[in-house]
Short mmCIF file of C-alpha atoms and ligand atoms in Angstrom, two decimals:
data_model
loop_
_atom_site.label_atom_id
_atom_site.label_comp_id
_atom_site.label_asym_id
_atom_site.label_seq_id
_atom_site.Cartn_x
_atom_site.Cartn_y
_atom_site.Cartn_z
CA UNK A 1 31.91 -48.82 15.95
CA UNK A 2 35.46 -47.94 15.93
CA UNK A 3 35.95 -50.70 18.74
CA UNK A 4 35.12 -53.40 15.81
CA UNK A 5 38.26 -52.35 14.10
CA UNK A 6 41.66 -53.88 14.92
CA UNK A 7 43.82 -51.45 16.47
CA UNK A 8 46.49 -51.61 13.54
CA UNK A 9 43.70 -50.38 11.16
CA UNK A 10 42.54 -47.57 13.46
CA UNK A 11 46.10 -46.36 13.27
CA UNK A 12 46.37 -46.41 9.81
CA UNK A 13 43.23 -44.73 9.45
CA UNK A 14 44.37 -42.01 11.84
CA UNK A 15 47.49 -41.55 9.87
CA UNK A 16 45.54 -41.19 6.54
CA UNK A 17 43.24 -38.68 8.36
CA UNK A 18 46.23 -36.68 9.33
CA UNK A 19 47.47 -36.63 5.85
CA UNK A 20 44.49 -35.72 4.25
CA UNK A 21 43.52 -32.85 6.87
CA UNK A 22 47.00 -31.73 7.90
CA UNK A 23 47.97 -31.00 4.18
CA UNK A 24 51.59 -30.42 5.15
CA UNK A 25 53.04 -33.91 4.36
CA UNK A 26 53.70 -34.32 0.36
CA UNK A 27 50.51 -35.17 -1.41
CA UNK A 28 50.19 -37.82 -4.26
CA UNK A 29 48.85 -36.31 -7.57
CA UNK A 30 45.25 -35.93 -7.23
CA UNK A 31 43.20 -38.27 -9.30
CA UNK A 32 41.33 -36.42 -12.18
CA UNK A 33 38.15 -35.09 -10.87
CA UNK A 34 34.81 -36.06 -12.58
CA UNK A 35 33.14 -33.05 -14.17
CA UNK A 36 31.16 -31.66 -11.35
CA UNK A 37 27.37 -31.15 -12.13
CA UNK A 38 26.50 -27.98 -10.25
CA UNK A 39 23.72 -28.61 -7.87
CA UNK A 40 20.09 -27.84 -9.02
CA UNK A 41 17.68 -26.09 -6.44
CA UNK A 42 14.55 -24.97 -7.29
CA UNK A 43 11.35 -23.60 -5.43
CA UNK A 44 7.86 -21.96 -6.12
CA UNK A 45 6.82 -19.00 -4.05
CA UNK A 46 3.60 -16.64 -4.25
CA UNK A 47 4.15 -13.14 -4.07
CA UNK A 48 2.77 -9.96 -5.73
CA UNK A 49 -0.50 -12.00 -6.35
CA UNK A 50 1.31 -14.43 -8.54
CA UNK A 51 3.31 -17.59 -8.69
CA UNK A 52 7.31 -17.09 -8.45
CA UNK A 53 9.26 -19.99 -9.49
CA UNK A 54 13.12 -19.97 -9.25
CA UNK A 55 15.54 -22.79 -10.77
CA UNK A 56 19.14 -22.13 -9.70
CA UNK A 57 22.42 -24.17 -10.95
CA UNK A 58 25.48 -24.18 -8.76
CA UNK A 59 23.99 -21.94 -6.17
CA UNK A 60 24.67 -21.93 -2.54
CA UNK A 61 22.79 -23.32 -0.09
CA UNK A 62 20.29 -20.90 1.34
CA UNK A 63 20.01 -18.84 -2.00
CA UNK A 64 16.20 -19.72 -2.50
CA UNK A 65 15.50 -18.31 0.78
CA UNK A 66 17.46 -15.15 0.01
CA UNK A 67 15.03 -14.66 -3.08
CA UNK A 68 11.99 -15.16 -1.08
CA UNK A 69 13.19 -12.64 1.59
CA UNK A 70 13.67 -10.17 -1.29
CA UNK A 71 10.47 -10.78 -2.86
CA UNK A 72 8.87 -10.35 0.50
CA UNK A 73 10.87 -7.05 1.08
CA UNK A 74 9.76 -5.79 -2.02
CA UNK A 75 6.06 -6.93 -1.71
CA UNK A 76 5.97 -5.02 1.48
CA UNK A 77 7.35 -1.99 -0.21
CA UNK A 78 5.39 -1.86 -3.44
CA UNK A 79 2.12 -3.68 -3.01
CA UNK A 80 -0.97 -1.40 -3.24
CA UNK A 81 -2.90 -3.57 -0.68
CA UNK A 82 -0.48 -3.81 2.11
CA UNK A 83 -1.33 -1.03 4.57
CA UNK A 84 1.97 0.80 5.21
CA UNK A 85 3.90 0.25 1.95
CA UNK A 86 5.24 3.00 0.30
CA UNK A 87 2.63 2.87 -2.49
CA UNK A 88 -0.29 2.70 0.09
CA UNK A 89 1.30 5.59 1.88
CA UNK A 90 1.57 7.63 -1.35
CA UNK A 91 -2.00 6.72 -2.32
CA UNK A 92 -3.07 7.97 0.87
CA UNK A 93 -1.03 11.33 0.90
CA UNK A 94 -3.97 13.46 -0.45
CA UNK A 95 -1.49 15.68 -1.87
CA UNK A 96 1.23 16.07 0.63
CA UNK A 97 4.79 14.86 0.07
CA UNK A 98 5.66 11.18 1.49
CA UNK A 99 9.24 10.30 2.08
CA UNK A 100 9.72 6.74 0.36
CA UNK A 101 12.32 4.03 0.10
CA UNK A 102 15.06 5.07 -3.07
CA UNK A 103 14.04 2.02 -4.51
CA UNK A 104 10.42 3.06 -4.79
CA UNK A 105 11.51 6.68 -6.08
CA UNK A 106 13.69 4.96 -8.72
CA UNK A 107 10.76 2.97 -10.04
CA UNK A 108 8.73 5.84 -10.05
CA UNK A 109 11.26 8.01 -12.10
CA UNK A 110 11.65 5.20 -14.64
CA UNK A 111 7.78 4.61 -14.74
CA UNK A 112 7.19 8.30 -15.44
CA UNK A 113 9.79 8.24 -18.11
CA UNK A 114 8.52 5.18 -19.87
CA UNK A 115 4.86 6.87 -19.31
CA UNK A 116 6.14 10.14 -21.58
CA UNK A 117 8.06 7.69 -23.88
CA UNK A 118 4.94 5.71 -24.84
CA UNK A 119 2.85 8.75 -25.08
CA UNK A 120 0.79 7.75 -21.83
CA UNK A 121 -0.05 4.04 -22.91
CA UNK A 122 1.73 3.06 -19.93
CA UNK A 123 0.65 5.02 -16.91
CA UNK A 124 1.05 4.04 -12.99
CA UNK A 125 -1.59 6.55 -12.36
CA UNK A 126 -4.15 4.16 -13.95
CA UNK A 127 -4.73 3.12 -10.47
CA UNK A 128 -7.96 4.78 -9.85
CA UNK A 129 -9.39 2.92 -12.89
CA UNK A 130 -7.78 -0.56 -11.90
CA UNK A 131 -9.31 -0.28 -8.73
CA UNK A 132 -12.92 0.04 -10.35
CA UNK A 133 -12.35 -3.47 -12.17
CA UNK A 134 -12.01 -7.00 -10.60
CA UNK A 135 -10.10 -9.37 -12.66
CA UNK A 136 -8.96 -11.68 -10.00
CA UNK A 137 -11.52 -11.78 -7.36
CA UNK A 138 -14.49 -13.36 -9.60
CA UNK A 139 -16.82 -10.48 -8.54
CA UNK A 140 -16.94 -9.45 -12.07
CA UNK A 141 -16.74 -5.86 -10.76
CA UNK A 142 -16.78 -3.01 -13.42
CA UNK A 143 -17.21 0.59 -13.48
CA UNK A 144 -20.53 2.40 -14.92
CA UNK A 145 -19.53 4.61 -17.78
CA UNK A 146 -20.25 7.73 -15.15
CA UNK A 147 -17.50 6.43 -12.76
CA UNK A 148 -15.03 5.56 -15.38
CA UNK A 149 -15.22 8.88 -16.97
CA UNK A 150 -14.91 10.63 -13.86
CA UNK A 151 -11.73 8.89 -13.09
CA UNK A 152 -9.92 9.58 -16.39
CA UNK A 153 -8.40 13.02 -15.53
CA UNK A 154 -6.86 11.36 -12.72
CA UNK A 155 -4.67 9.58 -15.02
CA UNK A 156 -1.51 11.26 -15.79
CA UNK A 157 2.01 10.30 -14.83
CA UNK A 158 3.53 13.59 -15.78
CA UNK A 159 1.73 14.87 -12.61
CA UNK A 160 3.85 12.48 -10.16
CA UNK A 161 6.25 14.80 -8.39
CA UNK A 162 9.61 13.43 -7.55
CA UNK A 163 11.44 15.66 -5.16
CA UNK A 164 14.50 15.67 -3.48
CA UNK A 165 15.54 12.95 -0.57
CA UNK A 166 13.14 10.46 -2.01
CA UNK A 167 10.08 12.58 -1.85
CA UNK A 168 6.78 11.70 -3.93
CA UNK A 169 4.06 14.17 -4.19
CA UNK A 170 0.85 13.09 -5.87
CA UNK A 171 -1.72 15.42 -6.69
CA UNK A 172 -5.03 14.72 -4.21
CA UNK A 173 -7.39 12.17 -5.85
CA UNK A 174 -4.71 10.37 -7.81
CA UNK A 175 -3.41 6.78 -6.98
CA UNK A 176 -0.61 4.75 -8.24
CA UNK A 177 -0.64 1.25 -9.32
CA UNK A 178 2.87 -0.71 -10.03
CA UNK A 179 1.26 -3.85 -11.07
CA UNK A 180 2.84 -3.35 -14.69
CA UNK A 181 6.35 -2.36 -13.72
CA UNK A 182 7.17 -3.90 -10.16
CA UNK A 183 7.62 -7.42 -11.40
CA UNK A 184 10.18 -6.55 -13.65
CA UNK A 185 11.96 -4.18 -11.20
CA UNK A 186 12.01 -7.26 -8.63
CA UNK A 187 13.35 -9.57 -11.43
CA UNK A 188 16.20 -7.19 -12.12
CA UNK A 189 17.24 -6.90 -8.41
CA UNK A 190 16.93 -10.61 -7.74
CA UNK A 191 18.77 -11.45 -10.92
CA UNK A 192 21.57 -9.01 -9.99
CA UNK A 193 21.85 -10.69 -6.66
CA UNK A 194 22.28 -14.07 -8.50
CA UNK A 195 25.02 -12.91 -10.77
CA UNK A 196 28.10 -14.64 -10.11
CA UNK A 197 26.35 -16.59 -7.49
CA UNK A 198 24.79 -19.16 -9.86
CA UNK A 199 26.11 -20.76 -13.01
CA UNK A 200 22.52 -20.91 -14.08
CA UNK A 201 19.23 -19.14 -13.29
CA UNK A 202 15.76 -19.26 -14.55
CA UNK A 203 13.71 -16.92 -12.46
CA UNK A 204 10.16 -16.46 -13.35
CA UNK A 205 7.53 -13.51 -11.41
CA UNK A 206 4.45 -14.20 -13.18
CA UNK A 207 4.97 -13.34 -17.01
CA UNK A 208 8.62 -11.80 -15.98
CA UNK A 209 11.26 -14.22 -16.79
CA UNK A 210 15.07 -13.72 -16.24
CA UNK A 211 17.68 -16.14 -17.50
CA UNK A 212 21.15 -16.25 -16.59
CA UNK A 213 24.25 -18.35 -17.62
CA UNK A 214 23.69 -21.73 -18.83
CA UNK A 215 22.38 -24.88 -17.97
CA UNK A 216 24.69 -27.76 -16.74
CA UNK A 217 24.84 -28.98 -20.34
CA UNK A 218 26.34 -25.82 -21.69
CA UNK A 219 22.95 -24.57 -23.59
CA UNK A 220 21.05 -21.59 -23.00
CA UNK A 221 17.07 -21.40 -22.17
CA UNK A 222 14.06 -21.68 -24.13
CA UNK A 223 11.39 -19.26 -22.67
CA UNK A 224 7.77 -20.06 -23.80
CA UNK A 225 5.76 -17.48 -25.16
CA UNK A 226 2.05 -18.50 -24.56
CA UNK A 227 -0.58 -19.09 -27.27
CA UNK A 228 -2.79 -16.55 -26.50
CA UNK A 229 -5.91 -18.79 -27.67
CA UNK A 230 -4.46 -22.05 -25.84
CA UNK A 231 -4.65 -21.47 -22.28
CA UNK A 232 -1.86 -21.66 -19.85
CA UNK A 233 1.03 -23.95 -20.43
CA UNK A 234 0.26 -23.93 -24.13
CA UNK A 235 3.29 -22.41 -26.06
CA UNK A 236 3.28 -20.88 -29.55
CA UNK A 237 6.72 -19.91 -29.82
CA UNK A 238 9.91 -20.06 -27.73
CA UNK A 239 12.86 -17.28 -27.30
CA UNK A 240 16.07 -18.90 -26.69
CA UNK A 241 18.41 -16.55 -24.98
CA UNK A 242 20.55 -15.80 -21.92
CA UNK A 243 21.37 -13.15 -19.59
CA UNK A 244 18.16 -11.62 -20.87
CA UNK A 245 14.60 -10.84 -19.58
CA UNK A 246 11.69 -11.96 -21.33
CA UNK A 247 8.29 -10.46 -20.35
CA UNK A 248 5.15 -11.17 -21.86
CA UNK A 249 2.04 -9.29 -21.43
CA UNK A 250 -0.85 -10.92 -22.56
CA UNK A 251 -5.04 -9.98 -22.66
CA UNK A 252 -5.55 -13.65 -21.82
CA UNK A 253 -3.87 -13.46 -18.20
CA UNK A 254 -6.34 -11.79 -16.08
CA UNK A 255 -9.91 -11.60 -17.32
CA UNK A 256 -13.69 -12.13 -17.07
CA UNK A 257 -16.62 -12.72 -19.22
CA UNK A 258 -19.93 -10.76 -18.80
CA UNK A 259 -22.87 -10.75 -20.92
CA UNK A 260 -20.82 -12.24 -23.66
CA UNK A 261 -18.00 -9.59 -23.55
CA UNK A 262 -14.47 -10.51 -22.37
CA UNK A 263 -12.90 -8.04 -20.35
CA UNK A 264 -9.00 -8.31 -19.37
CA UNK A 265 -6.54 -6.47 -17.19
CA UNK A 266 -4.72 -4.07 -19.33
CA UNK A 267 -6.45 -0.87 -19.37
CA UNK A 268 -6.15 1.94 -22.16
CA UNK A 269 -5.71 4.98 -20.10
CA UNK A 270 -7.51 6.87 -22.80
CA UNK A 271 -10.70 5.35 -22.17
CA UNK A 272 -10.13 3.27 -18.87
CA UNK A 273 -11.55 0.23 -21.03
CA UNK A 274 -9.51 -2.88 -21.48
CA UNK A 275 -7.42 -2.48 -24.51
CA UNK A 276 -9.24 -2.97 -27.52
CA UNK A 277 -6.00 -3.03 -29.90
CA UNK A 278 -5.45 -5.77 -32.05
CA UNK A 279 -2.54 -7.45 -29.93
CA UNK A 280 -3.29 -10.15 -27.93
CA UNK A 281 0.28 -10.48 -26.40
CA UNK A 282 3.61 -8.50 -26.16
CA UNK A 283 6.92 -10.06 -25.37
CA UNK A 284 9.85 -7.85 -24.84
CA UNK A 285 13.46 -9.20 -24.63
CA UNK A 286 15.81 -6.91 -22.85
CA UNK A 287 18.41 -6.74 -20.27
CA UNK A 288 16.23 -4.64 -17.87
CA UNK A 289 13.05 -6.50 -16.98
CA UNK A 290 11.73 -3.39 -15.43
CA UNK A 291 11.81 -1.71 -18.91
CA UNK A 292 10.50 -4.64 -20.72
CA UNK A 293 7.37 -5.31 -18.14
CA UNK A 294 6.41 -1.61 -18.72
CA UNK A 295 7.01 -1.67 -22.21
CA UNK A 296 5.23 -5.00 -22.83
CA UNK A 297 1.96 -3.57 -21.24
CA UNK A 298 2.39 -0.33 -23.32
CA UNK A 299 2.83 -2.37 -26.65
CA UNK A 300 -0.40 -4.08 -25.65
CA UNK A 301 -2.51 -0.85 -25.63
CA UNK A 302 -0.36 0.68 -28.79
CA UNK A 303 -1.50 -2.06 -31.01
CA UNK A 304 0.64 -3.80 -33.51
CA UNK A 305 1.43 -0.91 -35.90
CA UNK A 306 2.26 1.77 -33.43
CA UNK A 307 4.10 -0.71 -31.05
CA UNK A 308 6.29 -1.96 -34.10
CA UNK A 309 6.99 1.31 -34.93
CA UNK A 310 8.07 2.51 -31.44
CA UNK A 311 10.10 -0.45 -31.14
CA UNK A 312 12.16 0.23 -34.35
CA UNK A 313 12.41 3.82 -33.08
CA UNK A 314 13.58 2.88 -29.70
CA UNK A 315 15.52 -0.50 -30.69
CA UNK A 316 13.42 -2.35 -28.44
CA UNK A 317 13.40 -5.95 -29.32
CA UNK A 318 10.76 -8.33 -28.83
CA UNK A 319 7.67 -10.41 -30.31
CA UNK A 320 4.06 -9.27 -30.69
CA UNK A 321 1.00 -11.63 -31.52
CA UNK A 322 -2.11 -10.32 -32.78
CA UNK A 323 -5.52 -11.46 -31.91
CA UNK A 324 -5.92 -13.23 -35.30
CA UNK A 325 -2.59 -14.98 -34.72
CA UNK A 326 0.10 -12.91 -36.62
CA UNK A 327 3.29 -12.85 -35.35
CA UNK A 328 5.48 -9.85 -35.79
CA UNK A 329 9.32 -9.68 -34.43
CA UNK A 330 11.55 -6.98 -34.02
CA UNK A 331 15.16 -7.82 -33.18
CA UNK A 332 18.30 -5.67 -33.81
CA UNK A 333 20.96 -8.12 -32.12
CA UNK A 334 21.90 -11.84 -31.72
CA UNK A 335 21.05 -12.08 -28.01
CA UNK A 336 18.06 -14.07 -28.98
CA UNK A 337 16.37 -16.60 -31.36
CA UNK A 338 12.70 -16.62 -31.74
CA UNK A 339 11.54 -20.47 -32.78
CA UNK A 340 8.09 -20.97 -33.84
CA UNK A 341 6.34 -24.01 -32.70
CA UNK A 342 3.17 -23.51 -35.02
CA UNK A 343 3.23 -23.03 -38.64
CA UNK A 344 2.92 -19.38 -38.34
CA UNK A 345 5.10 -17.13 -40.51
CA UNK A 346 7.13 -14.51 -38.52
CA UNK A 347 6.57 -11.13 -40.15
P1 ADP B 401 0.55 -8.93 -15.44
O1 ADP B 401 0.90 -8.16 -14.38
O2 ADP B 401 -0.32 -9.93 -15.61
O3 ADP B 401 2.15 -9.30 -15.55
P2 ADP B 401 1.27 -6.69 -16.88
O4 ADP B 401 2.65 -6.54 -16.80
O5 ADP B 401 0.85 -6.28 -18.59
O6 ADP B 401 0.66 -7.76 -16.65
O7 ADP B 401 0.77 -5.55 -16.01
C1 ADP B 401 -0.78 -5.55 -16.05
C2 ADP B 401 -1.18 -4.73 -14.80
O8 ADP B 401 -0.46 -3.54 -14.70
C3 ADP B 401 -2.61 -4.47 -14.62
O9 ADP B 401 -3.02 -5.71 -13.79
C4 ADP B 401 -2.67 -3.19 -13.56
O10 ADP B 401 -2.28 -3.31 -12.14
C5 ADP B 401 -1.44 -2.40 -14.37
N1 ADP B 401 -2.20 -1.68 -15.75
C6 ADP B 401 -3.13 -1.92 -16.18
N2 ADP B 401 -3.34 -1.16 -17.74
C7 ADP B 401 -2.14 -0.54 -17.29
C8 ADP B 401 -1.62 0.66 -17.99
N3 ADP B 401 -1.88 0.73 -19.31
N4 ADP B 401 -0.36 1.02 -17.83
C9 ADP B 401 0.37 0.70 -16.41
N5 ADP B 401 -0.17 -0.23 -15.73
C10 ADP B 401 -1.06 -1.00 -16.14
MG1 MG B 402 3.87 -4.98 -17.62
#
């Protein structure tokens, strides 16, 4: 190519290159730069039996891959069904202490705390019961009353012993299922990793959303709250916020119908049956996605009255939607704004 240019032009080009690259010669004043639009990168992954999506503004190349690597690492640590995971080893320990990753230990510490705080409505030791139901595989498996009642005494998060040096001891017969809290923890950790690395982030792990920074146009984010009666993609309300997690638990997420009865995946630890409270969904807005995840699950079990009282007592912010489409909000800060897309009063 260069052969086509006359040698004088090549000389000028070389001189220019030296000026630009060398940087030691006097520089002309730089022309005003057009406002740079941060690069947008988005991707979809599948971890923890759920769809994970990430949209990043202004993040360096390779950031999406870092996110997937983190999801993969956490899945291998926290999945109940991956042999050799921390949770698998705890569940097979038959009462003997197991040394786990400090992160697993920390999740269990907080899970136990939230279980106590919610009067047992949230319980990771629900595992023996969740194992008796199949809400995802299409087999419509459910326990007999006898099986269900026999498993109930195994549900008690206060029995999890968290020892020194990251040891966990679980009484024989008991098992744990982090399905109601792990995605929140992972969302927190991924969000932490992205802070300062991207100018805007929308991260979603199933129902767990974390938003950071701003969109390139300077606005904050609208996180949708699904219409419990409308199917996936139908939005009943939006939460406008940033630097917050918005976590929704809903009885419409994973379910099956048998003999005219709908069975969904949030179990009441009191009887081991899908919660029959008046709530169809609970959305919690918080800086901690782990807390929001566990608390949203707990609120469904508690029902609107108890959940609202609990939220007021503990200063927890969020939105509850009942099966008969009443909407309740508890808000103590200006960190978010709830906008209804349907003509339903917010109570
Ligand atoms: P999703 O996982 O669909 O986002 P949740 O955060 O509400 O929904 O968690 C539901 C999952 O948590 C269930 O699939 C099960 O693994 C577990 N789970 C069910 N009931 C409870 C409960 N009462 N306490 C703690 N975990 C629960
Ligand atoms: Mg949850």
